[in-house]
mmCIF file of C-alpha atoms in Angstrom:
data_model
loop_
_atom_site.group_PDB
_atom_site.id
_atom_site.type_symbol
_atom_site.label_atom_id
_atom_site.label_comp_id
_atom_site.label_asym_id
_atom_site.label_seq_id
_atom_site.Cartn_x
_atom_site.Cartn_y
_atom_site.Cartn_z
ATOM 1 C CA MET A 225 -1.545 2.694 -7.987
ATOM 2 C CA ARG A 226 1.022 5.052 -10.270
ATOM 3 C CA VAL A 227 4.382 4.291 -10.118
ATOM 4 C CA ALA A 228 5.285 8.218 -10.979
ATOM 5 C CA ALA A 229 3.825 8.153 -7.240
ATOM 6 C CA LEU A 230 5.470 5.715 -5.706
ATOM 7 C CA LEU A 231 8.242 6.811 -7.185
ATOM 8 C CA GLY A 232 7.938 10.319 -6.300
ATOM 9 C CA ALA A 233 8.249 12.006 -9.932
ATOM 10 C CA ALA A 234 12.279 12.403 -9.159
ATOM 11 C CA PRO A 235 13.777 13.958 -11.320
ATOM 12 C CA GLY A 236 17.495 12.260 -12.203
ATOM 13 C CA ILE A 237 15.834 8.768 -11.759
ATOM 14 C CA ALA A 238 15.947 7.739 -15.165
ATOM 15 C CA SER A 239 19.469 9.093 -15.356
ATOM 16 C CA HIS A 240 20.895 7.815 -11.840
ATOM 17 C CA ALA A 241 19.235 4.397 -13.454
ATOM 18 C CA ARG A 242 21.141 4.807 -16.684
ATOM 19 C CA ARG A 243 24.294 5.814 -14.461
ATOM 20 C CA CYS A 244 24.322 1.967 -12.417
ATOM 21 C CA ARG A 245 26.072 -0.931 -13.190
ATOM 22 C CA THR A 246 25.238 -2.980 -11.106
ATOM 23 C CA PRO A 247 21.715 -5.455 -12.504
ATOM 24 C CA GLY A 248 21.094 -6.641 -9.581
ATOM 25 C CA SER A 249 20.937 -3.258 -7.606
ATOM 26 C CA ILE A 250 17.073 -2.999 -6.538
ATOM 27 C CA ARG A 251 17.662 0.709 -6.799
ATOM 28 C CA TRP A 252 18.333 -0.093 -10.552
ATOM 29 C CA VAL A 253 15.786 -3.022 -11.457
ATOM 30 C CA ALA A 254 13.009 -0.392 -9.954
ATOM 31 C CA ALA A 255 13.969 2.786 -11.638
ATOM 32 C CA ALA A 256 14.299 0.862 -15.303
ATOM 33 C CA HIS A 257 10.823 -1.203 -14.882
ATOM 34 C CA ALA A 258 9.531 2.747 -13.868
ATOM 35 C CA GLN A 259 10.866 3.926 -17.809
ATOM 36 C CA THR A 260 9.940 1.391 -19.727
ATOM 37 C CA THR A 261 7.186 -0.536 -17.898
ATOM 38 C CA GLU A 262 3.164 0.291 -17.652
ATOM 39 C CA ASP A 263 2.017 -1.813 -15.510
ATOM 40 C CA PRO A 264 1.909 -0.354 -12.740
ATOM 41 C CA ALA A 265 2.056 -3.673 -10.158
ATOM 42 C CA VAL A 266 5.392 -4.188 -11.299
ATOM 43 C CA PRO A 267 7.403 -1.732 -9.598
ATOM 44 C CA GLU A 268 5.466 -1.143 -6.754
ATOM 45 C CA ASP A 269 5.956 -5.432 -5.816
ATOM 46 C CA LEU A 270 9.990 -4.202 -6.180
ATOM 47 C CA LEU A 271 9.656 -0.898 -3.929
ATOM 48 C CA LEU A 272 6.857 -3.553 -1.511
ATOM 49 C CA ARG A 273 9.020 -6.556 -1.173
ATOM 50 C CA VAL A 274 11.048 -7.316 1.165
ATOM 51 C CA ARG A 275 15.272 -7.012 1.590
ATOM 52 C CA GLU A 276 16.700 -10.351 1.296
ATOM 53 C CA ARG A 277 20.662 -9.906 2.223
ATOM 54 C CA GLY A 278 22.867 -6.932 3.695
ATOM 55 C CA SER A 279 22.984 -5.058 5.724
ATOM 56 C CA HIS A 280 22.962 -1.995 4.326
ATOM 57 C CA LEU A 281 19.681 0.306 2.984
ATOM 58 C CA ASP A 282 18.053 -1.127 0.048
ATOM 59 C CA ARG A 283 16.668 2.262 -0.968
ATOM 60 C CA PRO A 284 14.856 3.037 -3.903
ATOM 61 C CA TRP A 285 13.225 6.248 -2.887
ATOM 62 C CA SER A 286 15.084 8.981 -1.967
ATOM 63 C CA LEU A 287 15.620 10.485 1.819
ATOM 64 C CA THR A 288 13.723 12.315 2.970
ATOM 65 C CA TYR A 289 15.037 14.226 5.422
ATOM 66 C CA LEU A 290 18.217 16.239 6.137
ATOM 67 C CA ARG A 291 22.068 13.778 6.595
ATOM 68 C CA ASN A 292 23.554 16.260 9.230
ATOM 69 C CA ARG A 293 21.306 18.281 11.333
ATOM 70 C CA GLY A 294 23.619 19.138 15.224
ATOM 71 C CA LYS A 295 25.909 17.538 16.884
ATOM 72 C CA VAL A 296 25.201 15.790 20.078
ATOM 73 C CA THR A 297 25.719 17.240 23.028
ATOM 74 C CA ARG A 298 27.881 14.819 25.996
ATOM 75 C CA ALA A 299 24.282 15.067 28.067
ATOM 76 C CA GLN A 300 22.951 12.919 24.946
ATOM 77 C CA LYS A 301 26.385 11.148 24.756
ATOM 78 C CA GLU A 302 26.027 9.833 28.090
ATOM 79 C CA ALA A 303 22.176 9.113 27.809
ATOM 80 C CA TRP A 304 23.469 6.852 24.815
ATOM 81 C CA ARG A 305 25.819 5.087 26.547
ATOM 82 C CA THR A 306 23.484 4.705 29.788
ATOM 83 C CA LEU A 307 19.268 4.810 28.809
ATOM 84 C CA TRP A 308 19.406 2.564 24.827
ATOM 85 C CA PRO A 309 19.655 -0.367 26.277
ATOM 86 C CA GLN A 310 16.156 -0.107 28.107
ATOM 87 C CA TYR A 311 14.263 2.114 26.245
ATOM 88 C CA GLY A 312 16.081 1.792 22.248
ATOM 89 C CA ILE A 313 14.963 -0.832 19.629
ATOM 90 C CA ASP A 314 18.086 -2.730 17.961
ATOM 91 C CA VAL A 315 17.070 -3.791 14.452
ATOM 92 C CA ARG A 316 18.223 -6.793 13.437
ATOM 93 C CA THR A 317 19.230 -5.477 9.155
ATOM 94 C CA HIS A 318 20.344 -9.144 8.028
ATOM 95 C CA ALA A 319 19.361 -12.492 8.940
ATOM 96 C CA GLY A 320 22.333 -13.907 7.553
ATOM 97 C CA GLY A 321 22.287 -16.961 5.483
ATOM 98 C CA GLY A 322 20.451 -15.606 3.100
ATOM 99 C CA GLY A 323 16.404 -14.826 3.633
ATOM 100 C CA PRO A 324 14.920 -11.834 4.961
ATOM 101 C CA PRO A 325 15.865 -10.160 8.654
ATOM 102 C CA PRO A 326 12.770 -11.019 11.054
ATOM 103 C CA ARG A 327 10.214 -8.187 11.720
ATOM 104 C CA LEU A 328 10.079 -7.080 15.687
ATOM 105 C CA ASP A 329 8.049 -8.574 18.077
ATOM 106 C CA PHE A 330 6.351 -5.994 20.023
ATOM 107 C CA ARG A 331 4.772 -8.451 22.065
ATOM 108 C CA GLU A 332 8.785 -9.171 23.199
ATOM 109 C CA VAL A 333 9.573 -5.037 23.325
ATOM 110 C CA PHE A 334 6.867 -4.534 25.816
ATOM 111 C CA ALA A 335 6.361 -7.201 27.547
ATOM 112 C CA ASP A 336 5.114 -5.949 30.629
ATOM 113 C CA ARG A 337 2.048 -4.859 28.246
ATOM 114 C CA PRO A 338 1.923 -6.605 24.891
ATOM 115 C CA GLU A 339 -1.824 -6.394 24.608
ATOM 116 C CA ALA A 340 -1.723 -2.577 24.253
ATOM 117 C CA PRO A 341 -2.530 -0.781 20.816
ATOM 118 C CA LEU A 342 1.203 0.376 19.035
ATOM 119 C CA ALA A 343 1.435 3.931 18.202
ATOM 120 C CA LEU A 344 3.956 4.512 15.361
ATOM 121 C CA GLU A 345 5.442 8.596 15.119
ATOM 122 C CA VAL A 346 8.263 9.508 12.929
ATOM 123 C CA GLY A 347 10.505 11.366 12.621
ATOM 124 C CA PHE A 348 10.205 12.665 16.763
ATOM 125 C CA GLY A 349 12.432 15.348 16.084
ATOM 126 C CA LEU A 350 13.422 16.100 20.024
ATOM 127 C CA GLY A 351 10.813 13.833 21.797
ATOM 128 C CA HIS A 352 8.386 16.496 22.702
ATOM 129 C CA SER A 353 5.453 15.481 20.663
ATOM 130 C CA LEU A 354 6.657 11.408 21.333
ATOM 131 C CA MET A 355 6.305 12.082 25.166
ATOM 132 C CA GLU A 356 3.508 13.898 25.298
ATOM 133 C CA MET A 357 1.299 10.992 23.139
ATOM 134 C CA ALA A 358 3.071 8.054 25.642
ATOM 135 C CA ALA A 359 1.632 9.970 29.375
ATOM 136 C CA ALA A 360 -1.830 10.939 27.447
ATOM 137 C CA HIS A 361 -1.894 8.227 26.224
ATOM 138 C CA PRO A 362 -1.053 5.655 29.284
ATOM 139 C CA ASP A 363 -3.569 2.922 27.425
ATOM 140 C CA LYS A 364 -1.204 2.909 24.586
ATOM 141 C CA ASN A 365 2.588 1.686 23.610
ATOM 142 C CA PHE A 366 4.166 4.013 21.677
ATOM 143 C CA VAL A 367 7.661 3.316 19.053
ATOM 144 C CA GLY A 368 9.287 7.055 17.912
ATOM 145 C CA VAL A 369 11.453 6.500 14.634
ATOM 146 C CA GLU A 370 14.372 9.390 14.020
ATOM 147 C CA VAL A 371 17.336 9.796 12.321
ATOM 148 C CA HIS A 372 19.741 12.070 13.794
ATOM 149 C CA LYS A 373 21.326 11.197 16.917
ATOM 150 C CA PRO A 374 20.885 14.085 18.822
ATOM 151 C CA GLY A 375 16.906 13.869 19.091
ATOM 152 C CA ILE A 376 17.606 10.559 19.869
ATOM 153 C CA GLY A 377 19.785 11.602 22.809
ATOM 154 C CA ALA A 378 17.263 14.256 23.629
ATOM 155 C CA ALA A 379 14.468 12.504 24.034
ATOM 156 C CA LEU A 380 16.023 9.066 25.841
ATOM 157 C CA GLN A 381 16.785 11.788 28.354
ATOM 158 C CA LYS A 382 12.982 12.720 27.998
ATOM 159 C CA ILE A 383 12.024 9.338 29.283
ATOM 160 C CA GLN A 384 14.062 8.737 32.015
ATOM 161 C CA ALA A 385 13.335 12.966 33.584
ATOM 162 C CA ARG A 386 9.313 11.110 33.507
ATOM 163 C CA ARG A 387 10.298 7.932 34.770
ATOM 164 C CA ASP A 388 11.851 9.558 38.040
ATOM 165 C CA GLU A 389 8.996 11.659 38.013
ATOM 166 C CA LEU A 390 6.792 9.971 37.856
ATOM 167 C CA GLY A 391 8.090 6.735 40.303
ATOM 168 C CA ASP A 392 5.718 4.449 41.145
ATOM 169 C CA GLY A 393 3.221 5.594 38.703
ATOM 170 C CA TRP A 394 5.651 5.580 35.787
ATOM 171 C CA VAL A 395 3.896 3.063 32.326
ATOM 172 C CA ASP A 396 6.179 1.431 31.102
ATOM 173 C CA ASN A 397 4.990 2.391 27.284
ATOM 174 C CA VAL A 398 8.112 4.282 24.795
ATOM 175 C CA ARG A 399 10.369 3.038 22.989
ATOM 176 C CA VAL A 400 12.701 4.665 20.083
ATOM 177 C CA VAL A 401 14.232 3.390 17.107
ATOM 178 C CA ARG A 402 17.179 4.640 14.815
ATOM 179 C CA MET A 403 16.850 4.224 11.181
ATOM 180 C CA ASP A 404 14.781 5.055 8.144
ATOM 181 C CA ALA A 405 11.245 4.830 8.956
ATOM 182 C CA LEU A 406 10.388 3.992 5.141
ATOM 183 C CA TRP A 407 13.250 1.094 5.669
ATOM 184 C CA LEU A 408 11.270 0.155 8.911
ATOM 185 C CA VAL A 409 7.673 0.542 8.060
ATOM 186 C CA ARG A 410 8.729 -1.742 5.010
ATOM 187 C CA ASP A 411 10.774 -4.345 6.851
ATOM 188 C CA PHE A 412 10.469 -4.539 9.857
ATOM 189 C CA ILE A 413 6.907 -3.024 11.591
ATOM 190 C CA PRO A 414 4.488 -6.518 12.163
ATOM 191 C CA ARG A 415 1.593 -7.081 9.863
ATOM 192 C CA GLU A 416 -1.687 -5.372 11.143
ATOM 193 C CA SER A 417 -0.088 -3.804 14.070
ATOM 194 C CA LEU A 418 -0.331 -0.271 14.384
ATOM 195 C CA SER A 419 -3.208 1.436 15.556
ATOM 196 C CA ASP A 420 -1.850 5.142 14.682
ATOM 197 C CA VAL A 421 0.993 7.099 12.709
ATOM 198 C CA CYS A 422 2.092 10.192 13.180
ATOM 199 C CA VAL A 423 3.692 12.586 10.756
ATOM 200 C CA TYR A 424 4.336 15.666 12.827
ATOM 201 C CA PHE A 425 6.267 18.583 11.419
ATOM 202 C CA PRO A 426 8.131 16.489 9.230
ATOM 203 C CA ASP A 427 10.640 18.086 6.627
ATOM 204 C CA PRO A 428 8.816 20.568 4.427
ATOM 205 C CA TRP A 429 11.378 20.914 0.690
ATOM 206 C CA SER A 430 10.427 22.801 -1.627
ATOM 207 C CA ASP A 431 7.997 21.963 -4.201
ATOM 208 C CA ALA A 432 10.959 21.494 -6.826
ATOM 209 C CA GLN A 433 12.376 18.810 -3.968
ATOM 210 C CA ALA A 434 8.570 17.330 -3.287
ATOM 211 C CA HIS A 435 9.422 14.015 -4.385
ATOM 212 C CA ARG A 436 11.424 13.718 -1.036
ATOM 213 C CA ARG A 437 8.141 14.925 0.964
ATOM 214 C CA ILE A 438 7.638 11.735 3.416
ATOM 215 C CA VAL A 439 3.621 12.001 3.023
ATOM 216 C CA ASN A 440 3.824 10.388 -0.597
ATOM 217 C CA PRO A 441 1.707 7.739 -1.617
ATOM 218 C CA PHE A 442 4.071 5.270 -1.492
ATOM 219 C CA LEU A 443 4.587 5.892 3.095
ATOM 220 C CA LEU A 444 0.826 4.882 2.680
ATOM 221 C CA ALA A 445 1.364 1.477 0.839
ATOM 222 C CA LEU A 446 3.942 1.194 2.907
ATOM 223 C CA ILE A 447 1.648 2.000 6.306
ATOM 224 C CA GLU A 448 -1.561 0.103 4.573
ATOM 225 C CA PRO A 449 -0.377 -3.001 5.066
ATOM 226 C CA CYS A 450 0.767 -2.122 8.932
ATOM 227 C CA MET A 451 -2.577 -0.302 9.848
ATOM 228 C CA THR A 452 -4.821 -2.663 12.234
ATOM 229 C CA LYS A 453 -8.150 -4.083 10.741
ATOM 230 C CA THR A 454 -9.742 -2.547 13.196
ATOM 231 C CA GLY A 455 -9.281 1.048 11.700
ATOM 232 C CA GLY A 456 -5.654 2.954 12.087
ATOM 233 C CA ARG A 457 -5.402 6.113 11.851
ATOM 234 C CA LEU A 458 -2.560 8.700 10.192
ATOM 235 C CA HIS A 459 -2.083 12.219 12.048
ATOM 236 C CA LEU A 460 -0.549 14.586 9.583
ATOM 237 C CA SER A 461 0.889 17.951 10.743
ATOM 238 C CA THR A 462 2.612 20.870 9.392
ATOM 239 C CA ASP A 463 3.465 24.288 9.432
ATOM 240 C CA ASP A 464 4.202 25.030 5.611
ATOM 241 C CA ASP A 465 1.446 26.248 3.713
ATOM 242 C CA SER A 466 2.747 24.214 0.321
ATOM 243 C CA TYR A 467 3.371 21.071 1.944
ATOM 244 C CA ALA A 468 -0.416 21.630 3.470
ATOM 245 C CA GLU A 469 -1.565 21.584 0.209
ATOM 246 C CA HIS A 470 0.292 18.630 -0.597
ATOM 247 C CA MET A 471 -0.837 17.386 2.108
ATOM 248 C CA PHE A 472 -4.039 17.613 0.985
ATOM 249 C CA ARG A 473 -3.673 16.521 -2.315
ATOM 250 C CA VAL A 474 -2.079 12.829 -1.109
ATOM 251 C CA MET A 475 -4.996 12.272 0.938
ATOM 252 C CA SER A 476 -7.400 13.149 -1.048
ATOM 253 C CA GLU A 477 -6.331 10.703 -3.912
ATOM 254 C CA ALA A 478 -5.687 8.269 -1.175
ATOM 255 C CA GLU A 479 -10.341 8.834 -0.918
ATOM 256 C CA SER A 480 -10.659 8.741 -3.872
ATOM 257 C CA SER A 481 -9.207 5.443 -3.523
ATOM 258 C CA GLY A 482 -11.537 4.621 -0.688
ATOM 259 C CA LYS A 483 -8.584 3.036 1.585
ATOM 260 C CA TRP A 484 -8.915 5.902 3.729
ATOM 261 C CA GLU A 485 -11.352 8.487 5.097
ATOM 262 C CA LYS A 486 -11.015 11.866 6.919
ATOM 263 C CA ALA A 487 -11.492 11.567 10.693
ATOM 264 C CA ASP A 488 -12.370 14.063 13.114
ATOM 265 C CA GLU A 489 -10.832 13.230 15.642
ATOM 266 C CA ALA A 490 -8.288 15.302 17.673
ATOM 267 C CA LEU A 491 -4.665 14.496 17.041
ATOM 268 C CA LEU A 492 -2.917 12.045 19.912
ATOM 269 C CA GLY A 493 -2.645 13.942 22.933
ATOM 270 C CA ARG A 494 -0.758 16.499 21.673
ATOM 271 C CA SER A 495 -0.481 20.260 23.799
ATOM 272 C CA GLY A 496 -0.006 22.272 20.791
ATOM 273 C CA SER A 497 3.223 23.386 22.475
ATOM 274 C CA THR A 498 6.652 21.434 21.041
ATOM 275 C CA LYS A 499 10.134 23.075 19.730
ATOM 276 C CA TYR A 500 7.683 23.397 15.790
ATOM 277 C CA GLU A 501 5.070 24.876 16.431
ATOM 278 C CA GLU A 502 6.093 27.511 18.731
ATOM 279 C CA ARG A 503 8.542 28.699 15.782
ATOM 280 C CA GLY A 504 5.424 28.599 13.370
ATOM 281 C CA ARG A 505 2.894 30.906 15.220
ATOM 282 C CA ALA A 506 6.312 33.207 15.958
ATOM 283 C CA LEU A 507 6.281 33.032 12.684
ATOM 284 C CA GLY A 508 3.199 33.554 12.345
ATOM 285 C CA SER A 509 2.528 30.411 10.208
ATOM 286 C CA GLU A 510 -0.320 28.314 10.629
ATOM 287 C CA ILE A 511 -0.145 25.129 12.300
ATOM 288 C CA ARG A 512 -2.336 22.565 9.910
ATOM 289 C CA ASN A 513 -3.999 19.048 10.963
ATOM 290 C CA PHE A 514 -4.457 15.974 9.432
ATOM 291 C CA CYS A 515 -6.404 13.213 10.009
ATOM 292 C CA TYR A 516 -7.434 10.202 8.741
ATOM 293 C CA ARG A 517 -8.637 5.990 8.871
ATOM 294 C CA TYR A 518 -7.626 3.571 6.700
ATOM 295 C CA VAL A 519 -10.579 1.529 5.830
ATOM 296 C CA GLY A 520 -8.871 -1.385 4.238
ATOM 297 C CA SER A 521 -9.194 -2.192 -0.125
ATOM 298 C CA PRO A 522 -12.848 -1.684 -1.027
#
């Protein structure tokens, strides 16, 4: 895997490395190696290694999301207060006393159904697709990761509303996490634990900001060790033509590596009526769906 691909060919990363004065910074080391070595294994090791200390994100990649997205409503605040303890996952991001923090134990998170396959949705927005998938596949456990508090509050409301609607028929198979999805996958998702990874309508970014698109070789490098040996699937959707072409290029290269193959399968339990899909159709955009299966190293 090429260094430029892992770093997203981010403009300014070299100048950032020159500005950084802390030799021990992972970001500085990764950027410096990316400019000085021809061996792609060195920076890949730096980027993919588990962090060893500290409570803050040692992020050698560009942010793939906007920092601010709306205000939390009063009802969403109440959902955070009352429902997060039940449906939220608190991630312990530092171990204290050195050593890496522990990876999540989903057998404990879903204690009533520890053997169910595990699916991860990256950036679930307001939780529409997350709840649709959880309802359509009661045989699976679902974890959604999002950074924006209003979206998480809305998802918590949807989970509780679904539980109230179903009563005794409710299947407790969905949880949410608030953190950077790449950090979550790199440091906290257990190896060989994911049957599905879903990335639906991510922030498209312009071609000039393509290094911020979350669907890239770095994402694949992070999720590959976490996919199940039986052939985990990656589901992608976008209504942005440029991003669709970008996704196709990224996954075509992944197919060429022998690690991924196209999967002619319906996307995981979605009705196609989320806010993003309806808005795209109203604007005349074509929705592109992709599905790939991880087949392991050749």
